Coordinates of C-alpha atoms in Angstrom, one line a residue:
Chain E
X113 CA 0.0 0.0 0.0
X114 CA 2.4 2.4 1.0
X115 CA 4.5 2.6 -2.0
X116 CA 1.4 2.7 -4.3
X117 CA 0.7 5.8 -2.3
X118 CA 3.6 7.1 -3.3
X119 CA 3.7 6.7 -6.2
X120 CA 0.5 8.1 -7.0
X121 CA 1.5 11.2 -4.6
X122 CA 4.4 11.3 -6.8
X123 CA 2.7 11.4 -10.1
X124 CA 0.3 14.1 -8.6
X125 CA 3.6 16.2 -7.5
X126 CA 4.8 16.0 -10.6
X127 CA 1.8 17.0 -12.2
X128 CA 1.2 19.9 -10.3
X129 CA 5.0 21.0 -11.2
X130 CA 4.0 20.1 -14.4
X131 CA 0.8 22.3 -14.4
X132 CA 2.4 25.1 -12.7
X133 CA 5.4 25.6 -14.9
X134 CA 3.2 25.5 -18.4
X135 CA 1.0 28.2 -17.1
X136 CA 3.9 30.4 -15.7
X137 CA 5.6 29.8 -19.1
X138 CA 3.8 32.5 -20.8
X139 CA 4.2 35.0 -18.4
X140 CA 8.0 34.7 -18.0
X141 CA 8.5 34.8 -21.3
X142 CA 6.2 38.3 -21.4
X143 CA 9.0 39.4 -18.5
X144 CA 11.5 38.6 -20.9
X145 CA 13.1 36.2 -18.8
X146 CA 14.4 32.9 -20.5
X147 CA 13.2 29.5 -21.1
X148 CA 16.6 28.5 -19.8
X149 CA 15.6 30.0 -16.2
X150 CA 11.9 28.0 -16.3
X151 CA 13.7 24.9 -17.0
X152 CA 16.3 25.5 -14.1
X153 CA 13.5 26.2 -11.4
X154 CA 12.0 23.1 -13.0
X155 CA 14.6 20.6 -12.3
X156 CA 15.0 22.4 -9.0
X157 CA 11.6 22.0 -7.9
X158 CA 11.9 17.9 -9.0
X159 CA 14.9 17.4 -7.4
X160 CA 13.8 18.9 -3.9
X161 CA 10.0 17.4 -4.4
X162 CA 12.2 14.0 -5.3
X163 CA 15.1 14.5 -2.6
X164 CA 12.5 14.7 0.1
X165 CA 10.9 11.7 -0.9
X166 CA 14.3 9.7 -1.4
X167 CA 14.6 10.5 1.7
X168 CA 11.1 8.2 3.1
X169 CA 11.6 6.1 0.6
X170 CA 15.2 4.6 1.7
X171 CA 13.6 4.5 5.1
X172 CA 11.7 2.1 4.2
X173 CA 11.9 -1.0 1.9
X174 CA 9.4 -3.1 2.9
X175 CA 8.1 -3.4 -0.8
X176 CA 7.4 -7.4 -1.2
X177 CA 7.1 -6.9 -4.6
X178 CA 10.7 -6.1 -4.3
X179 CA 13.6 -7.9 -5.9
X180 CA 17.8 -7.6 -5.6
X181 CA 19.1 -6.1 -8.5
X182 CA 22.3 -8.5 -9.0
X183 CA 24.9 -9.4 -11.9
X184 CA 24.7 -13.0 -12.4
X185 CA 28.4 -14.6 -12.6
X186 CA 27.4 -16.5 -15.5
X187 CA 27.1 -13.1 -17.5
X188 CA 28.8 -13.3 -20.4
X189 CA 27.0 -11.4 -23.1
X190 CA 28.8 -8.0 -23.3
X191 CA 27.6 -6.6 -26.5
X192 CA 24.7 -4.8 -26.8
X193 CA 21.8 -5.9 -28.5
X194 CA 20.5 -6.6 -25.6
X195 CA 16.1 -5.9 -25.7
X196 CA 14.7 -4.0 -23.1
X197 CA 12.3 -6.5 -21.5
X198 CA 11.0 -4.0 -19.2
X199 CA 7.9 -2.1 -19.9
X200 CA 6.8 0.4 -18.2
X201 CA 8.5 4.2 -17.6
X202 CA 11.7 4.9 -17.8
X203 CA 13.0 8.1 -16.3
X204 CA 15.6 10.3 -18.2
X205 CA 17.2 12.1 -15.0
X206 CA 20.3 10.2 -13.8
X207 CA 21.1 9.8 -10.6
X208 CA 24.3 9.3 -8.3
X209 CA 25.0 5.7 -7.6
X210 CA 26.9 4.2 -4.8
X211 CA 29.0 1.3 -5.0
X212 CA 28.1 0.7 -1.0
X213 CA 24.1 0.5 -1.4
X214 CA 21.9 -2.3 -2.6
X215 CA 19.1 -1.3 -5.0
X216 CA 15.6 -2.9 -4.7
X217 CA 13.8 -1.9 -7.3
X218 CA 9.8 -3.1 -8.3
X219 CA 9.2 -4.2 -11.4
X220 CA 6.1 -4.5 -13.1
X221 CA 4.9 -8.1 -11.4
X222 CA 4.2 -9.9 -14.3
X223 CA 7.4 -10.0 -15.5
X224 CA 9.6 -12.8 -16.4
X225 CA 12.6 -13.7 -14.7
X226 CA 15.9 -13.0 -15.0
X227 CA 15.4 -9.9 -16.9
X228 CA 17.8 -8.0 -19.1
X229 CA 18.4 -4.6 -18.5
X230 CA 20.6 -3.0 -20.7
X231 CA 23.2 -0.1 -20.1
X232 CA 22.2 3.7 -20.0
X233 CA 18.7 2.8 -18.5
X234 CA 17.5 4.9 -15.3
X235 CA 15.5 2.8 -13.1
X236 CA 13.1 4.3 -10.1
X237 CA 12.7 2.4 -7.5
X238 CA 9.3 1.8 -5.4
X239 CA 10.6 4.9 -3.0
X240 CA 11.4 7.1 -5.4
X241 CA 15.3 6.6 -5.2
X242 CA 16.7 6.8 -9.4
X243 CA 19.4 4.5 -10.8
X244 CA 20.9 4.7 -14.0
X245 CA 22.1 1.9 -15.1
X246 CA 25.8 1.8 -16.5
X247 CA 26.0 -1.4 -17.3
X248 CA 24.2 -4.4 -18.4
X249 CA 22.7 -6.5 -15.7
X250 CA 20.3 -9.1 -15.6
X251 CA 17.9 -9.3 -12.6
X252 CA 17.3 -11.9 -11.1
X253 CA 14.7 -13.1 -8.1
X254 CA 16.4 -13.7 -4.7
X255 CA 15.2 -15.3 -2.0
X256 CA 13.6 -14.9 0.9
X257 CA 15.9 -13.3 3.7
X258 CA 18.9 -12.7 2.0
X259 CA 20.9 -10.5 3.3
X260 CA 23.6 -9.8 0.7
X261 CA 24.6 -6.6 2.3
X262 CA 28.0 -7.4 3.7
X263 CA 29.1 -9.9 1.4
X264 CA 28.2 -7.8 -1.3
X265 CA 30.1 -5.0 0.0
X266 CA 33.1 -7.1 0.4
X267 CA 33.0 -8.5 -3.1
X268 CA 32.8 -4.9 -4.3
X269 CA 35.7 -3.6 -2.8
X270 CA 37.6 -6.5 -3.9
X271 CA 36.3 -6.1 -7.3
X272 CA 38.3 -3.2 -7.1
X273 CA 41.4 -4.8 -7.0
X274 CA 39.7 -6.5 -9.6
X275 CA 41.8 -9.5 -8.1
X276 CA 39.3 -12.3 -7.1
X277 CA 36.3 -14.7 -9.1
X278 CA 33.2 -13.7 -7.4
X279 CA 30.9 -16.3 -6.8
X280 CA 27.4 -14.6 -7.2
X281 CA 25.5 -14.5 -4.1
X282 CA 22.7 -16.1 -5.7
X283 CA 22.2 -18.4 -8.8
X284 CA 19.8 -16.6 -10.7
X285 CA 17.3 -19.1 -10.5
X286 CA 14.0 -17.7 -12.2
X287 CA 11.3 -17.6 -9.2
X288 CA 8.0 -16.0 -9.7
X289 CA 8.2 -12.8 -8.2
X290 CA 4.8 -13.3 -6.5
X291 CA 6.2 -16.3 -4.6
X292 CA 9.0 -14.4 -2.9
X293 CA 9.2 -11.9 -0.2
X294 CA 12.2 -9.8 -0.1
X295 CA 10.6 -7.6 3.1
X296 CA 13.4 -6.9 4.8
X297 CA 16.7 -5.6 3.0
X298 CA 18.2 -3.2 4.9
X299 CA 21.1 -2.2 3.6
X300 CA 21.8 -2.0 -0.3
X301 CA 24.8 -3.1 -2.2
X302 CA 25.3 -4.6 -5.7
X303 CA 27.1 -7.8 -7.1
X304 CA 29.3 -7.8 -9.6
X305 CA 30.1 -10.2 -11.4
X306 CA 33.6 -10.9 -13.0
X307 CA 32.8 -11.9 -16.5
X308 CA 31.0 -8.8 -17.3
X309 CA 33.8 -6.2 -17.6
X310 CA 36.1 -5.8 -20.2
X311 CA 39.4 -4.7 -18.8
X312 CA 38.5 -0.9 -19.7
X313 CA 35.7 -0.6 -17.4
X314 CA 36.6 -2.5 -14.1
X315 CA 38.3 0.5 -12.6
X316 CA 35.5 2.8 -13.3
X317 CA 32.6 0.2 -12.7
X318 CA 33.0 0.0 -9.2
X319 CA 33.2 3.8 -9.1
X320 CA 29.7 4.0 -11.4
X321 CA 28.1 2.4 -8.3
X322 CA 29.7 4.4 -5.8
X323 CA 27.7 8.0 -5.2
X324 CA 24.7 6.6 -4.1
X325 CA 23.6 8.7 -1.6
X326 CA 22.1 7.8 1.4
X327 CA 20.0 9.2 3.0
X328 CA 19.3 6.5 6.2
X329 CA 18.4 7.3 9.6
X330 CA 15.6 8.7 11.7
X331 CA 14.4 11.5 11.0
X332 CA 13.2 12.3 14.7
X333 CA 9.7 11.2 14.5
X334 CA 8.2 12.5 16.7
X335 CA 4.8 11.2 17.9
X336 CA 1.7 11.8 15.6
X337 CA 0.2 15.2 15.7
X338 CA -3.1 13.9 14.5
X339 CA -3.3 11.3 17.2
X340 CA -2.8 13.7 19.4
X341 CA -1.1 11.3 21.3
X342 CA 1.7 14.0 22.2
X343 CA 1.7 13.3 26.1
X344 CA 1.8 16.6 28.1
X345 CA 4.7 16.2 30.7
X346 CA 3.7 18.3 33.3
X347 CA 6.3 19.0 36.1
X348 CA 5.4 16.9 38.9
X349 CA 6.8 20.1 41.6
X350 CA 4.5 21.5 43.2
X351 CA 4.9 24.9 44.2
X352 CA 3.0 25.4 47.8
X353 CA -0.4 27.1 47.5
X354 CA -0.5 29.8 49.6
X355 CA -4.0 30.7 52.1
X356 CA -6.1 32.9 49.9
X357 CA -5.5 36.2 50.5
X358 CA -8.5 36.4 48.3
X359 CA -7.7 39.6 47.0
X360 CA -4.6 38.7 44.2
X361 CA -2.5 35.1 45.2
X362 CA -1.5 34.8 42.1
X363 CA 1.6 37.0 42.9
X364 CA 2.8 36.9 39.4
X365 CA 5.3 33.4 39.2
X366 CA 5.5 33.8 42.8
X367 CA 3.0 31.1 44.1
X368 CA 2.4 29.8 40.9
X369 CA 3.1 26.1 39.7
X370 CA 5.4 25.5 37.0
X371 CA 4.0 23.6 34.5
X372 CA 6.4 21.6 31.8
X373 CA 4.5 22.3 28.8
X374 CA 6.2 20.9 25.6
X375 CA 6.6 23.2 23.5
X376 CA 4.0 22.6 20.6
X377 CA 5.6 19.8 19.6
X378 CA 7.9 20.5 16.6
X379 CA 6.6 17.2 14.9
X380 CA 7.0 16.6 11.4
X381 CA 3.8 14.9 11.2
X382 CA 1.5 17.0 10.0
X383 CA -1.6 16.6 8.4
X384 CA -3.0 19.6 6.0
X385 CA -6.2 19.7 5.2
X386 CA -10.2 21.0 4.9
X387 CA -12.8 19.0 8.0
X388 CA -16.0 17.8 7.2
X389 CA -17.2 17.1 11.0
X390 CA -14.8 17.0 14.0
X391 CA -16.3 15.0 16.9
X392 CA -15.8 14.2 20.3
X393 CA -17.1 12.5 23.9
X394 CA -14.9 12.7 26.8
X395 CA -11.5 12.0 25.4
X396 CA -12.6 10.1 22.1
X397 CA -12.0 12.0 19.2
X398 CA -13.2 10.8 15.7
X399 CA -12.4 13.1 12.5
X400 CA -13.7 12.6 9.1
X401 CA -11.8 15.0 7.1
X402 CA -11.4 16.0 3.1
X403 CA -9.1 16.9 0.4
X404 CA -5.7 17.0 2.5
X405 CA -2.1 15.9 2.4
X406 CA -1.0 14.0 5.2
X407 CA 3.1 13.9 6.1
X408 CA 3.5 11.1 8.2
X409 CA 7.1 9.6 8.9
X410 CA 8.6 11.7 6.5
X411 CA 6.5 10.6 3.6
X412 CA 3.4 12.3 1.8
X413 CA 0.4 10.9 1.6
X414 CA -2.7 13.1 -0.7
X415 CA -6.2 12.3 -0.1
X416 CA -9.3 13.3 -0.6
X417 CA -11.1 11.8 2.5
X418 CA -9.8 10.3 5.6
X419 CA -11.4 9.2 9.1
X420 CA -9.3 8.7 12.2
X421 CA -9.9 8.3 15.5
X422 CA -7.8 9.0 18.6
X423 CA -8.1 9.6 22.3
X424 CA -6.7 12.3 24.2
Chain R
X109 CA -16.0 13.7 63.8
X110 CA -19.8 14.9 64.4
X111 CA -21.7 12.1 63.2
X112 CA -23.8 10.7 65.6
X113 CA -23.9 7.0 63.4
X114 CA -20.1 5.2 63.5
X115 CA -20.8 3.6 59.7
X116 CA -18.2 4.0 57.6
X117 CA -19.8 5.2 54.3
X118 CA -17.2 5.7 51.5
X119 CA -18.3 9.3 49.7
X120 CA -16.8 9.4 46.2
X121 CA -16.3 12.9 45.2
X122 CA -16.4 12.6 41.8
X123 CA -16.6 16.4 40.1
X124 CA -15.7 19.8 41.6
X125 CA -16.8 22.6 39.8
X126 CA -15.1 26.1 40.6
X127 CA -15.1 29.6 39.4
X128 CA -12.4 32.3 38.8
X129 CA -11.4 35.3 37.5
X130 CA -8.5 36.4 35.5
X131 CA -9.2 40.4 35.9
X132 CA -8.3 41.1 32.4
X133 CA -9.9 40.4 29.1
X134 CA -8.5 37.9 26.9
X135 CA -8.5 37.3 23.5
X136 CA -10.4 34.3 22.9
X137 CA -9.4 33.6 19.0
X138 CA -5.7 34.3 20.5
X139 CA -6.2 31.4 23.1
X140 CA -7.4 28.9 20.3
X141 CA -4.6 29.4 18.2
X142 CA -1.8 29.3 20.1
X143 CA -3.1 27.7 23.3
X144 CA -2.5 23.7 23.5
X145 CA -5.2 21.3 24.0
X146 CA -8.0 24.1 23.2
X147 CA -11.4 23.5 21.7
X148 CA -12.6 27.1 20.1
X149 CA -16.4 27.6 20.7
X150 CA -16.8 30.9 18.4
X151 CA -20.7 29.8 18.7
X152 CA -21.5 30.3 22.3
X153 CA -18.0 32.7 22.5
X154 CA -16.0 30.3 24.7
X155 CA -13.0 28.4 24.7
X156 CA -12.4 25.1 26.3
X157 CA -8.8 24.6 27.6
X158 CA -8.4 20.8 29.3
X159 CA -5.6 19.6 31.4
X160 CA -4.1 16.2 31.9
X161 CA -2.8 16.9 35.2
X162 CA -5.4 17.1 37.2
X163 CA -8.0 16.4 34.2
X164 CA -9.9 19.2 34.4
X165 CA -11.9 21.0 31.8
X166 CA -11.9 24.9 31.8
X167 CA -14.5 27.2 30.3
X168 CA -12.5 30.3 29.4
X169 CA -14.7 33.2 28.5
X170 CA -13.4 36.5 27.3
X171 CA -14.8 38.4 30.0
X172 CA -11.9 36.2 32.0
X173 CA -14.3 34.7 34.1
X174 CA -13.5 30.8 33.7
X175 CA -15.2 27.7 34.7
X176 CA -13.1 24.9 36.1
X177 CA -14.3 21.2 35.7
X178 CA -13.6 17.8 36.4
X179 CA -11.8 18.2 39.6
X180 CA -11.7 15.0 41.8
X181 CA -11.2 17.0 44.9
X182 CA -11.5 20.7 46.1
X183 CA -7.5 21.4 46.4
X184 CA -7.2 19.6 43.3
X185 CA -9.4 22.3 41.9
X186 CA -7.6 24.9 43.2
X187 CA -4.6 23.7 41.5
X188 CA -5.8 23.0 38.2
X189 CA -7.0 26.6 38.2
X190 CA -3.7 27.7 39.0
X191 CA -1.9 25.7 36.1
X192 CA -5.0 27.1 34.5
X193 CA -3.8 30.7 34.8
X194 CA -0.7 29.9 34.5
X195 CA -1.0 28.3 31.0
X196 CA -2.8 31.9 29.9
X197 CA -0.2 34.0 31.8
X198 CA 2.8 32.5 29.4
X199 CA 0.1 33.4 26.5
X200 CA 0.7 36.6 27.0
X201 CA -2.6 37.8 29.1
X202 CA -1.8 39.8 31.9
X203 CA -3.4 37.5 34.5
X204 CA -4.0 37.9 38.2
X205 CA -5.5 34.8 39.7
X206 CA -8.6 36.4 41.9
X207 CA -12.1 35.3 43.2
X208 CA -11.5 31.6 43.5
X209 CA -14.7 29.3 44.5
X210 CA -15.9 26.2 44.6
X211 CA -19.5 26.2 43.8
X212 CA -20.5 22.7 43.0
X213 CA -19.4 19.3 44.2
X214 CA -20.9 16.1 43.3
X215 CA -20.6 12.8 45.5
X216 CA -21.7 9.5 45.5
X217 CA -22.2 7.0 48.2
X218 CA -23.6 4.0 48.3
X219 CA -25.9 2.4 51.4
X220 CA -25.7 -1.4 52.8
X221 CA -28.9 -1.3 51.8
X222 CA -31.9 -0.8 49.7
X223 CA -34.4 1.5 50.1
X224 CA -38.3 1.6 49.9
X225 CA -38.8 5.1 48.2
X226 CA -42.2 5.7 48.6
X227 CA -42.3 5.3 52.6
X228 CA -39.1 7.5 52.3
X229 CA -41.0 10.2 50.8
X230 CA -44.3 9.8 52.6
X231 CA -42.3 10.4 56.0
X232 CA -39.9 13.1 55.0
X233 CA -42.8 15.4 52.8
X234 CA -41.9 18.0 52.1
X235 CA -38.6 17.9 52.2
X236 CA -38.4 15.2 49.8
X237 CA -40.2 14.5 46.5
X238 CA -40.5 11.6 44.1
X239 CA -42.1 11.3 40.8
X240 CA -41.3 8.2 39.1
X241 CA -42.6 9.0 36.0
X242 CA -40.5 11.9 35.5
X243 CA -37.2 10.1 37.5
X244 CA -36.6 7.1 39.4
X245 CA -35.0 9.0 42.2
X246 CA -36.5 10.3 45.2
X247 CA -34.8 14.2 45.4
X248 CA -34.5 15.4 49.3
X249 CA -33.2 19.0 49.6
X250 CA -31.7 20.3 52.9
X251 CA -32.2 23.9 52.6
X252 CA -29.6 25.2 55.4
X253 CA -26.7 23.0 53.7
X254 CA -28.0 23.7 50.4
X255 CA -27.0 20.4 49.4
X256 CA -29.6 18.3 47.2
X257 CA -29.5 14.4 47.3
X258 CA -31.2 11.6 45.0
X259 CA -31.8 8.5 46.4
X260 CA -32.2 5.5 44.3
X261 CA -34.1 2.8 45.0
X262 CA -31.0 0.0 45.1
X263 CA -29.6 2.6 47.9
X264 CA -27.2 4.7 45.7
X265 CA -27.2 7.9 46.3
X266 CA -25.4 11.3 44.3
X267 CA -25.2 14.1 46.4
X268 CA -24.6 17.8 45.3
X269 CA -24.0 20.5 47.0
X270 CA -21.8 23.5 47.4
X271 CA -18.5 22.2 49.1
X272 CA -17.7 18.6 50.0
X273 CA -18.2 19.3 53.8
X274 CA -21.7 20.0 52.9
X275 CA -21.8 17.1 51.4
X276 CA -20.4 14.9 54.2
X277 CA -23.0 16.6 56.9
X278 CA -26.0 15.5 53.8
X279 CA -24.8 12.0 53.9
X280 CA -25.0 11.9 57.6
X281 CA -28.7 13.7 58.3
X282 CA -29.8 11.5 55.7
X283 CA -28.5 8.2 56.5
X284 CA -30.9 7.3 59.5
X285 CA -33.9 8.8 57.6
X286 CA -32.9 5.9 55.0
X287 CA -32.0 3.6 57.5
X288 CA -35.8 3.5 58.7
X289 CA -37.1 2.9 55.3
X290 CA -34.6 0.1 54.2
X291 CA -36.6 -2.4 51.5
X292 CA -36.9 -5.9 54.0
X293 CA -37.8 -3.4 56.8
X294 CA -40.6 -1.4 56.2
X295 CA -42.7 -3.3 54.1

C-alpha cells in the first residue's frame, strides 16, 4: 500500500510541477526572462520534491514486490543488442549511484525472470530513489531473507582490485516474483560479477556504483500530531499554595506552579487539510476529514477523504 | 468527627466545579490558536482549555471569568485553576488569579442497603419528593446546607452541594432517615 501511495503522490507532484510551470511559461517569457531560467526552477523543484521523498523512501523497503538487482556470474554477453524486457516508464534524470548500497527496485509483477536490463537505463525504484544503469545487468529473483549486504560489499571492494572470481551470491534461479518476499533488505549493495567487464571498465565500474547517496536514519519522528497522542509532561513540583489572600494570590510566578509544557511539539507529522465534521465525547476524538495531504514519517500521503480516530 | 452513626460510608467525590477570575480580558481567537489542548467555541464565544494533570476542563470566556471542571477534589481544583492561569499568563494575558470558588461538588455514596422510596418520601414530605414517572429517584433537599441528594431505590445515592463538607454533613442527616425505610424493613 504504501509505496502505491507514493507513487500516486508522486505522479500528482509531478503534475502539479507540471501544471504550474506551463501556465507560468507565458508569463516569463512576457517578463522577458528565459526559457533557460523556467527549465532550471523546473529541475530544482523535481529534485527537492524528489530529494525529500528519497529520503522516506530509503527509510523504508518493505516493498514485497521487491527484488535484488544482481549481476549474475554467468554473464557473459557483453555486447549490446540486448532488448529491453522491461515495460513500463523509464526516467531520463540520472542519478548518483553508490557502489556501497543495494538497489531494490519493483518491477512490473508480471514479468519474467531474469530480466535483461541494458546499459544507459535509469530505473526508479518503489521509494522514489533513481538509478541509471551503467552497465548491463540481468535481474534476477532472490530469495527470501537474503541479506547480501555485507558480502556484497566485500566482493565490491575486492572487485576493485579486480583480483578475485566472485561467486554470485545467488544463482539466478527464475522464481515467480509473486512467490518471494524480499521484506526486509536493509542495507543495499550490488554484485558484480567478474565476466562482465572488459578490462576498460573494471576500474571505473565500481566507481559507477559508488555515489549513491544515502540518505538513512531517523528522522526524529516524533509522535503523531493527529493522534494527538503527544503526552503533556507536566512538572510533577508543586509549588506550595499559599492561604487565599483572596484579594490577588496569584503574585505573578510567585506562588504559581510551574507547569512543563512541551513546547507545541515541533513534529514533522502533520496533516493539511479542509474537516467535514470533528467529533468528540470525553476523550474520544473521531475526525472525518477531506481533500488534504497528510506527512506522516517523512512521507506524503494526498487524499481526498480520511477518518481517524484518537483519544486524548 | 460529628456524626452521631459510627458507619463508615465511602463518599466518592467525583466532580468539583469552581469559578475564577482572571481580571483582564483575553483574546479568545488568540487562546485557540496558540493555546494547546484548546477546543474554540466561536458559537456560544467560549474556549475550552483541558488539562491532563489534574483532568480538568476549563470554560474560558473572554470576559476572563473561567469555569473549572472535572476536579476530583476541592485542592485539586484549586490547582488545576492555577496551572489554568498559568498556562494563559505565558500566552501573553496579563493574568492575576482572583475570586477563586468552589460552587458545586458532586458525590456519591452508596448504602448497605436498599431503600423503599415511597415510605421514604411519605415520612420526609416535604422535604423530599419523588415522581417516578419523570425520575426514578426520590430528590430530598436540605435547605440550610443547600445540598440536594437523590436516592435510588438499590440505595445509591449522588449528592450535590456547594463544598464537600456539605456534602459529608448531607450523607449523615440522611443516612438514618434511609435507615428506617430500608426495602426488608418497612414493608
Amino acid at each position: 500500500m504504501f509505496p502505491n501511495g507514493l507513487k500516486s503522490s508522486a505522479k500528482l507532484y509531478l503534475s502539479i510541477i507540471d501544471d504550474v510551470i506551463d501556465s507560468v511559461r507565458e508569463l516569463f517569457l512576457d517578463e522577458g526572462v528565459e526559457d533557460r531560467v523556467l527549465d532550471d526552477l523546473r529541475h530544482l523543484w523535481e529534485s527537492k520534491v524528489m530529494q525529500s521523498k528519497a529520503m522516506e523512501g530509503l527509510r523504508k523497503n518493505t516493498n514485497p514486490s521487491n527484488f535484488v538487482l544482481q549481476l549474475p556470474a554467468s554473464y557473459t554477453q557483453t555486447d549490446q543488442e540486448l532488448t529491453v524486457v522491461i515495460p513500463g516508464n523509464q526516467n531520463i534524470r540520472s542519478f548518483p549511484v553508490k557502489a556501497s548500497t543495494l538497489a531494490t527496485f519493483s518491477l512490473p509483477a508480471g514479468l519474467a525472470y531474469p530480466v535483461q536490463i541494458p546499459a544507459g537505463v535509469t530505473l526508479q525504484t518503489a521509494s522514489g530513489q533513481l538509478y541509471k544503469v551503467n552497465v548491463p545487468v540481468v535481474v534476477t529473483q532472490a530469495p527470501v531473507g537474503q541479506q547480501p549486504a555485507t558480502q556484497a560489499m566485500q566482493k565490491v571492494t575486492e572487485w576493485r582490485e579486480a583480483s578475485a572470481p566472485q561467486p554470485p551470491a545467488i544463482p539466478p534461479n527464475p522464481i515467480p516474483p509473486h512467490e518471494v518476499e524480499t521484506s526486509s533488505v536493509p542495507a543495499q549493495s550490488v554484485t558484480q560479477p567478474k565476466t562482465i567487464l572488459p578490462s576498460s571498465q573494471e576500474g571505473s565500474l565500481p566507481l559507477q556504483f559508488s555515489d549513491i547517496v544515502q540518505l538513512d536514519g531517523p528522522a526524529g519522528n516524533s509522535d503523531l500530531e493527529e493522534e494527538e497522542e503527544v503526552p503533556l509532561e507536566e512538572n510533577d513540583f508543586l509549588g506550595i499554595i499559599n492561604a487565599e489572600a483572596m484579594k490577588d494570590p496569584l503574585n505573578s510566578g510567585d506562588d504559581v506552579i510551574e507547569q512543563d509544557i512541551p513546547d507545541l511539539f515541533d513534529t514533522d507529522n502533520v496533516i493539511v487539510c479542509q474537516y467535514d465534521k470533528i467529533h468528540r465525547s470525553k476523550n474520544r476524538w473521531k475526525f472525518h476529514l477531506k481533500d488534504g495531504v497528510m506527512c506522516y514519517g517523512g512521507r506524503d500521503y494526498v487524499f481526498s477523504k480520511a477518518v481517524g480516530e484518537a483519544e486524548w | 468527627m460529628d456524626s452521631s452513626n459510627d458507619e463508615a460510608l465511602d463518599i466518592i467525590i467525583t466532580n468539583v466545579v469552581a469559578t475564577f477570575r482572571t481580571r483582564c480580558h483575553l483574546n479568545l481567537r488568540t487562546i485557540a490558536l496558540e493555546g494547546t489542548n484548546v477546543i474554540y467555541k466561536p458559537e456560544v464565544g467560549k474556549v475550552l482549555m483541558k488539562l491532563r494533570k489534574p483532568m480538568i476542563t476549563a470554560s474560558i470566556w473572554s470576559s476572563g471569568k473561567i469555569i473549572c471542571t472535572g476536579a476530583t477534589s476541592e485542592d485539586e481544583a484549586k490547582l488545576g485553576a492555577r496551572r489554568l492561569a498559568r498556562c494563559l499568563q505565558k500566552l501573553g494575558f496579563k493574568v492575576r488569579f482572583s475570586a477563586f470558588k468552589v460552587v458545586n461538588v458532586l458525590a456519591v455514596c452508596s448504602m448497605p442497603f436498599a431503600v423503599h422510596l415511597i415510605d421514604f418520601t411519605k415520612n420526609n414530605r416535604p422535604i423530599a419528593s419523588y415522581e417516578p414517572e419523570l425520575h426514578p429517584a426520590a430528590t430530598y433537599r436540605i435547605k440550610n446546607l443547600k445540598a440536594t441528594i437523590q436516592v435510588f431505590s438499590t440505595g445509591s445515592l449522588t449528592v450535590t452541594g456547594p463544598n464537600v463538607q456539605n456534602v459529608a454533613t448531607a450523607v449523615e442527616q440522611v443516612y438514618p432517615l434511609l435507615f428506617e425505610c430500608q426495602k426488608p424493613l418497612c414493608k
